[in-house]
Amino acid sequence: MNTCAVVGSVLQLWRFPVKSMRGERLERAEITPGGLVGDRAWALIDQATGKPASAKKVKDFPGLMDFDARFVEPPVGGGEIPVVVITLPDGSSASSESGEADRALSAWFKRELKLVRNTVDGAFLDAYPVSLLTTSTLYRFEELAPGSRFDPRRFRMNLILDTGTPGFLENGWLGHQLGIGDAAWLDVKEPDSRCVMTTLAQDDLPDDPDVMRTMTEHNRIPARGGRPAPCAGVYASVTTPGVVAVGDRVTID
């Protein structure tokens, strides 16, 4: 489309093999109608409730984002979701094969848990298939709360876009389409409302309630269902699948 404007480039690509566990930073990724191949492909199901374990349930699953999940081989669009290996905070590891990870994770959290593989695209996603966040929004939050670290890892997004100057840029993208590189097109659907997970400690990031306070004070906007919520970034559906890479230019229609 010759009327499209360049708004930035892809700075980071992330997928999260197991919902609420640590993500994998990628150089290239295949985007299908169901999102980045392999993203949230597995979930840890609490057998008492039948629901996926979530890091936001801090009392039940403390430190869940400190668990590392890696595929034993790269997932491929249209193929079977590969086995994952989980590395626990104590350095031990367990595979999703043969119930090994189920036993290790159940023992760690002292409740019956089972790793379940996604068989339907989007089954373990919170909303739309793709999430994205701009550096403009991160820089603006850092201006507003210089004592906090608005690191992309806190927000667990698929795409981090380098867009330059501070401001809540993506708030104005709703209803527009974004082109990623020469192949993929995304339809921006709604703001990404945030929760306590953005404040939790992980890796070298400290626990920081001011992260949520800053979003609530400065970017509380209508989100899902039209209800105002603290937001950072946006959700998108996939109009045209394709392979994307770090450095790809990003355009808007």
mmCIF file of N, CA, C and O in Angstrom, residues 12-16 40 130-134 152-160 170 192 194 232-235:
data_model
loop_
_atom_site.group_PDB
_atom_site.id
_atom_site.type_symbol
_atom_site.label_atom_id
_atom_site.label_comp_id
_atom_site.label_asym_id
_atom_site.label_seq_id
_atom_site.Cartn_x
_atom_site.Cartn_y
_atom_site.Cartn_z
ATOM 1 N N GLN A 12 12.192 -6.098 19.333
ATOM 2 C CA GLN A 12 12.261 -7.397 19.991
ATOM 3 C C GLN A 12 11.078 -8.261 19.569
ATOM 4 O O GLN A 12 9.984 -7.747 19.316
ATOM 5 N N LEU A 13 11.313 -9.582 19.518
ATOM 6 C CA LEU A 13 10.277 -10.577 19.277
ATOM 7 C C LEU A 13 10.318 -11.581 20.426
ATOM 8 O O LEU A 13 11.397 -12.057 20.805
ATOM 9 N N TRP A 14 9.131 -11.911 20.964
ATOM 10 C CA TRP A 14 9.049 -12.835 22.091
ATOM 11 C C TRP A 14 7.942 -13.858 21.872
ATOM 12 O O TRP A 14 6.876 -13.520 21.364
ATOM 13 N N ARG A 15 8.232 -15.081 22.285
ATOM 14 C CA ARG A 15 7.162 -16.067 22.442
ATOM 15 C C ARG A 15 7.313 -16.687 23.819
ATOM 16 O O ARG A 15 8.409 -16.724 24.397
ATOM 17 N N PHE A 16 6.202 -17.192 24.326
ATOM 18 C CA PHE A 16 6.146 -17.747 25.671
ATOM 19 C C PHE A 16 5.636 -19.183 25.559
ATOM 20 O O PHE A 16 4.433 -19.418 25.468
ATOM 21 N N ARG A 40 2.384 -19.391 23.930
ATOM 22 C CA ARG A 40 1.418 -19.933 24.890
ATOM 23 C C ARG A 40 0.854 -21.283 24.399
ATOM 24 O O ARG A 40 -0.336 -21.569 24.502
ATOM 25 N N VAL A 130 -2.030 -11.673 18.864
ATOM 26 C CA VAL A 130 -0.748 -10.973 18.908
ATOM 27 C C VAL A 130 -0.855 -9.766 19.835
ATOM 28 O O VAL A 130 -1.865 -9.057 19.834
ATOM 29 N N SER A 131 0.198 -9.539 20.612
ATOM 30 C CA SER A 131 0.273 -8.353 21.468
ATOM 31 C C SER A 131 1.523 -7.558 21.088
ATOM 32 O O SER A 131 2.554 -8.130 20.726
ATOM 33 N N LEU A 132 1.414 -6.227 21.150
ATOM 34 C CA LEU A 132 2.558 -5.397 20.805
ATOM 35 C C LEU A 132 2.587 -4.143 21.658
ATOM 36 O O LEU A 132 1.561 -3.658 22.140
ATOM 37 N N LEU A 133 3.795 -3.625 21.846
ATOM 38 C CA LEU A 133 4.035 -2.479 22.711
ATOM 39 C C LEU A 133 5.137 -1.639 22.086
ATOM 40 O O LEU A 133 6.101 -2.184 21.534
ATOM 41 N N THR A 134 5.013 -0.314 22.163
ATOM 42 C CA THR A 134 6.022 0.564 21.574
ATOM 43 C C THR A 134 6.994 1.088 22.623
ATOM 44 O O THR A 134 6.664 1.230 23.803
ATOM 45 N N PRO A 152 10.644 -4.137 28.953
ATOM 46 C CA PRO A 152 9.695 -4.923 28.155
ATOM 47 C C PRO A 152 9.328 -6.265 28.762
ATOM 48 O O PRO A 152 8.212 -6.762 28.550
ATOM 49 N N ARG A 153 10.227 -6.862 29.550
ATOM 50 C CA ARG A 153 9.938 -8.169 30.132
ATOM 51 C C ARG A 153 8.745 -8.134 31.073
ATOM 52 O O ARG A 153 8.053 -9.140 31.243
ATOM 53 N N ARG A 154 8.490 -6.986 31.689
ATOM 54 C CA ARG A 154 7.352 -6.894 32.605
ATOM 55 C C ARG A 154 6.020 -7.093 31.883
ATOM 56 O O ARG A 154 5.033 -7.508 32.491
ATOM 57 N N PHE A 155 5.981 -6.799 30.577
ATOM 58 C CA PHE A 155 4.707 -6.717 29.868
ATOM 59 C C PHE A 155 4.393 -7.948 29.018
ATOM 60 O O PHE A 155 3.275 -8.087 28.531
ATOM 61 N N ARG A 156 5.378 -8.816 28.799
ATOM 62 C CA ARG A 156 5.161 -10.120 28.183
ATOM 63 C C ARG A 156 4.450 -9.994 26.830
ATOM 64 O O ARG A 156 3.474 -10.694 26.533
ATOM 65 N N MET A 157 4.958 -9.093 25.985
ATOM 66 C CA MET A 157 4.382 -8.855 24.665
ATOM 67 C C MET A 157 5.114 -9.661 23.600
ATOM 68 O O MET A 157 6.290 -10.014 23.753
ATOM 69 N N ASN A 158 4.442 -9.907 22.489
ATOM 70 C CA ASN A 158 5.071 -10.608 21.366
ATOM 71 C C ASN A 158 6.034 -9.712 20.585
ATOM 72 O O ASN A 158 7.106 -10.143 20.191
ATOM 73 N N LEU A 159 5.612 -8.481 20.335
ATOM 74 C CA LEU A 159 6.429 -7.555 19.566
ATOM 75 C C LEU A 159 6.668 -6.278 20.368
ATOM 76 O O LEU A 159 5.718 -5.685 20.899
ATOM 77 N N ILE A 160 7.937 -5.877 20.458
ATOM 78 C CA ILE A 160 8.308 -4.576 20.985
ATOM 79 C C ILE A 160 8.774 -3.751 19.777
ATOM 80 O O ILE A 160 9.700 -4.147 19.067
ATOM 81 N N GLU A 170 0.523 3.888 20.473
ATOM 82 C CA GLU A 170 -0.355 2.834 19.971
ATOM 83 C C GLU A 170 -1.812 3.029 20.376
ATOM 84 O O GLU A 170 -2.699 2.381 19.804
ATOM 85 N N ASP A 192 -4.375 -3.158 25.582
ATOM 86 C CA ASP A 192 -4.022 -4.283 26.448
ATOM 87 C C ASP A 192 -4.113 -3.802 27.897
ATOM 88 O O ASP A 192 -3.247 -3.074 28.377
ATOM 89 N N ARG A 194 -3.815 -4.053 31.864
ATOM 90 C CA ARG A 194 -2.751 -4.700 32.610
ATOM 91 C C ARG A 194 -3.199 -5.129 33.994
ATOM 92 O O ARG A 194 -4.227 -4.692 34.514
ATOM 93 N N ALA A 232 -1.211 -0.708 28.617
ATOM 94 C CA ALA A 232 0.104 -0.528 28.008
ATOM 95 C C ALA A 232 0.171 -1.466 26.816
ATOM 96 O O ALA A 232 0.136 -2.682 26.982
ATOM 97 N N GLY A 233 0.212 -0.906 25.615
ATOM 98 C CA GLY A 233 0.242 -1.729 24.416
ATOM 99 C C GLY A 233 -1.142 -2.051 23.897
ATOM 100 O O GLY A 233 -2.149 -1.607 24.443
ATOM 101 N N VAL A 234 -1.175 -2.851 22.817
ATOM 102 C CA VAL A 234 -2.436 -3.199 22.166
ATOM 103 C C VAL A 234 -2.424 -4.662 21.740
ATOM 104 O O VAL A 234 -1.376 -5.283 21.591
ATOM 105 N N TYR A 235 -3.627 -5.180 21.538
ATOM 106 C CA TYR A 235 -3.832 -6.512 20.960
ATOM 107 C C TYR A 235 -4.178 -6.377 19.481
ATOM 108 O O TYR A 235 -4.789 -5.377 19.065
#
